[in-house]
Amino acid sequence: MRIRAFQLADYKSVTELLEVALSEECCEETMGAFARQLSWDSELILVAEREGAIVGAMIGTIDQNKGYLYRVAVHPDNRRQGVGRALVAAMNQRFRQRNVFKILIAGDKHNELLLPFYQSFGELLIDFVKLSKPLAIMAV
């Protein structure tokens, strides 16, 4: 498995992954954040690739020297195989490269379902924080 930065050629594969991996409501909300993050900094959108296919994606963002893990999506056929963990580790590395050491989980109802997953990282992730407004409309 290879973790790398999103490329425009990945757009169709990533949107199809989001549709399969997320609920309809979550996917709709995530698409707005995905588009917004692409316009800000596409280096904080990561994809997990296995045998030439995109099997996972993660959207992160940085706001006021804080790194936010906004959404992780893994294809149902590839869950519980370390894809999500690899994406989180790679995003944390991206944050550190940019001198961002306060890492937060964007607290929305969709990420609340993943709280046990995020808690499994121990002290690696600091806080689960409710955003004052959705990432899709946050200003840089």
CSV table of C-alpha atoms in Angstrom, one decimal:
chain,number,residue,atom,x,y,z
A,1,MET,CA,0.0,0.0,0.0
A,2,ARG,CA,1.2,3.5,-0.8
A,3,ILE,CA,0.1,6.7,0.8
A,4,ARG,CA,0.5,9.8,-1.3
A,5,ALA,CA,-0.9,13.3,-2.0
A,6,PHE,CA,-4.1,13.6,-4.0
A,7,GLN,CA,-3.6,14.4,-7.7
A,8,LEU,CA,-6.3,15.8,-10.0
A,9,ALA,CA,-6.4,12.6,-11.9
A,10,ASP,CA,-7.6,10.9,-8.7
A,11,TYR,CA,-10.8,13.0,-8.5
A,12,LYS,CA,-13.2,10.5,-10.0
A,13,SER,CA,-11.7,7.6,-8.0
A,14,VAL,CA,-11.9,9.6,-4.7
A,15,THR,CA,-15.4,10.8,-5.3
A,16,GLU,CA,-16.5,7.2,-6.0
A,17,LEU,CA,-14.7,6.0,-2.9
A,18,LEU,CA,-16.5,8.6,-0.8
A,19,GLU,CA,-19.8,7.5,-2.2
A,20,VAL,CA,-19.2,3.9,-1.3
A,21,ALA,CA,-17.4,4.4,2.0
A,22,LEU,CA,-19.6,7.1,3.6
A,23,SER,CA,-23.3,7.6,4.3
A,24,GLU,CA,-25.2,9.7,1.8
A,25,GLU,CA,-25.4,12.6,4.2
A,26,CYS,CA,-21.7,12.3,5.2
A,27,CYS,CA,-20.6,12.1,1.6
A,28,GLU,CA,-22.6,15.2,0.7
A,29,GLU,CA,-21.0,17.2,3.6
A,30,THR,CA,-17.5,15.8,2.8
A,31,MET,CA,-17.7,16.8,-0.9
A,32,GLY,CA,-18.0,20.4,0.0
A,33,ALA,CA,-15.0,20.2,2.4
A,34,PHE,CA,-13.1,18.2,-0.2
A,35,ALA,CA,-13.6,20.9,-2.9
A,36,ARG,CA,-12.7,23.7,-0.4
A,37,GLN,CA,-9.5,21.9,0.7
A,38,LEU,CA,-8.5,21.4,-2.9
A,39,SER,CA,-8.7,25.1,-3.4
A,40,TRP,CA,-6.6,25.8,-0.3
A,41,ASP,CA,-4.0,23.1,-0.1
A,42,SER,CA,-4.3,19.8,-2.0
A,43,GLU,CA,-1.2,18.4,-0.2
A,44,LEU,CA,-3.5,17.8,2.8
A,45,ILE,CA,-5.7,15.4,0.9
A,46,LEU,CA,-4.1,12.0,1.0
A,47,VAL,CA,-5.0,8.8,-0.8
A,48,ALA,CA,-4.1,5.2,0.0
A,49,GLU,CA,-3.4,3.2,-3.2
A,50,ARG,CA,-3.2,-0.6,-3.4
A,51,GLU,CA,-2.5,-2.4,-6.7
A,52,GLY,CA,-3.3,0.8,-8.6
A,53,ALA,CA,-6.6,1.4,-7.0
A,54,ILE,CA,-7.5,4.0,-4.5
A,55,VAL,CA,-8.8,2.3,-1.3
A,56,GLY,CA,-8.7,5.1,1.2
A,57,ALA,CA,-8.6,8.9,1.4
A,58,MET,CA,-8.2,11.4,4.2
A,59,ILE,CA,-8.9,15.2,4.2
A,60,GLY,CA,-7.0,17.3,6.6
A,61,THR,CA,-6.6,21.0,7.0
A,62,ILE,CA,-4.6,23.6,9.0
A,63,ASP,CA,-6.2,26.5,10.7
A,64,GLN,CA,-4.4,28.9,13.1
A,65,ASN,CA,-1.5,26.5,13.6
A,66,LYS,CA,-3.8,23.6,14.4
A,67,GLY,CA,-4.1,20.5,12.3
A,68,TYR,CA,-7.5,19.0,11.8
A,69,LEU,CA,-8.3,15.5,10.7
A,70,TYR,CA,-11.6,16.2,9.0
A,71,ARG,CA,-12.5,12.9,7.3
A,72,VAL,CA,-11.1,9.5,6.7
A,73,ALA,CA,-12.8,7.1,4.2
A,74,VAL,CA,-11.7,3.5,3.5
A,75,HIS,CA,-13.4,1.3,0.9
A,76,PRO,CA,-15.5,-1.4,2.8
A,77,ASP,CA,-13.5,-4.2,1.2
A,78,ASN,CA,-10.3,-2.7,2.7
A,79,ARG,CA,-11.3,-1.9,6.2
A,80,ARG,CA,-9.5,-3.4,9.2
A,81,GLN,CA,-6.3,-3.7,7.1
A,82,GLY,CA,-4.4,-0.7,8.4
A,83,VAL,CA,-5.5,1.7,5.7
A,84,GLY,CA,-7.0,4.3,8.0
A,85,ARG,CA,-4.1,4.0,10.5
A,86,ALA,CA,-1.6,4.6,7.6
A,87,LEU,CA,-3.6,7.6,6.4
A,88,VAL,CA,-3.7,9.2,9.9
A,89,ALA,CA,0.1,8.5,10.4
A,90,ALA,CA,0.9,10.1,7.1
A,91,MET,CA,-1.3,13.2,7.8
A,92,ASN,CA,0.3,13.6,11.2
A,93,GLN,CA,3.7,13.5,9.4
A,94,ARG,CA,2.5,16.2,7.0
A,95,PHE,CA,1.4,18.4,9.9
A,96,ARG,CA,4.8,17.9,11.7
A,97,GLN,CA,6.6,18.9,8.5
A,98,ARG,CA,4.7,22.2,8.6
A,99,ASN,CA,5.5,22.7,12.3
A,100,VAL,CA,1.9,21.9,13.3
A,101,PHE,CA,1.9,19.9,16.5
A,102,LYS,CA,-1.6,20.4,17.9
A,103,ILE,CA,-3.7,17.9,16.1
A,104,LEU,CA,-7.5,17.9,16.5
A,105,ILE,CA,-10.2,15.6,15.2
A,106,ALA,CA,-13.0,17.7,13.5
A,107,GLY,CA,-15.9,16.8,15.8
A,108,ASP,CA,-19.0,16.2,13.8
A,109,LYS,CA,-21.6,13.5,14.2
A,110,HIS,CA,-19.9,11.4,11.5
A,111,ASN,CA,-16.5,11.5,13.2
A,112,GLU,CA,-18.1,10.7,16.6
A,113,LEU,CA,-18.8,7.3,15.2
A,114,LEU,CA,-15.1,6.9,14.6
A,115,LEU,CA,-14.1,8.0,18.1
A,116,PRO,CA,-12.9,4.5,19.1
A,117,PHE,CA,-10.7,4.3,16.0
A,118,TYR,CA,-9.1,7.7,16.9
A,119,GLN,CA,-8.8,6.8,20.6
A,120,SER,CA,-6.8,3.7,19.6
A,121,PHE,CA,-4.0,6.1,18.7
A,122,GLY,CA,-3.5,7.0,22.4
A,123,GLU,CA,-1.8,10.3,22.9
A,124,LEU,CA,-1.0,10.8,19.2
A,125,LEU,CA,-4.3,12.7,18.8
A,126,ILE,CA,-5.0,15.3,21.4
A,127,ASP,CA,-8.6,16.5,21.1
A,128,PHE,CA,-11.9,15.8,19.6
A,129,VAL,CA,-13.2,19.3,18.9
A,130,LYS,CA,-16.5,20.6,17.6
A,131,LEU,CA,-16.0,23.0,14.7
A,132,SER,CA,-17.7,26.4,15.0
A,133,LYS,CA,-18.7,26.0,11.3
A,134,PRO,CA,-18.2,23.2,8.9
A,135,LEU,CA,-14.9,22.8,7.1
A,136,ALA,CA,-16.6,23.4,3.8
A,137,ILE,CA,-17.2,27.0,4.8
A,138,MET,CA,-14.2,27.8,7.1
A,139,ALA,CA,-12.0,30.6,6.1
A,140,VAL,CA,-8.3,30.2,6.0
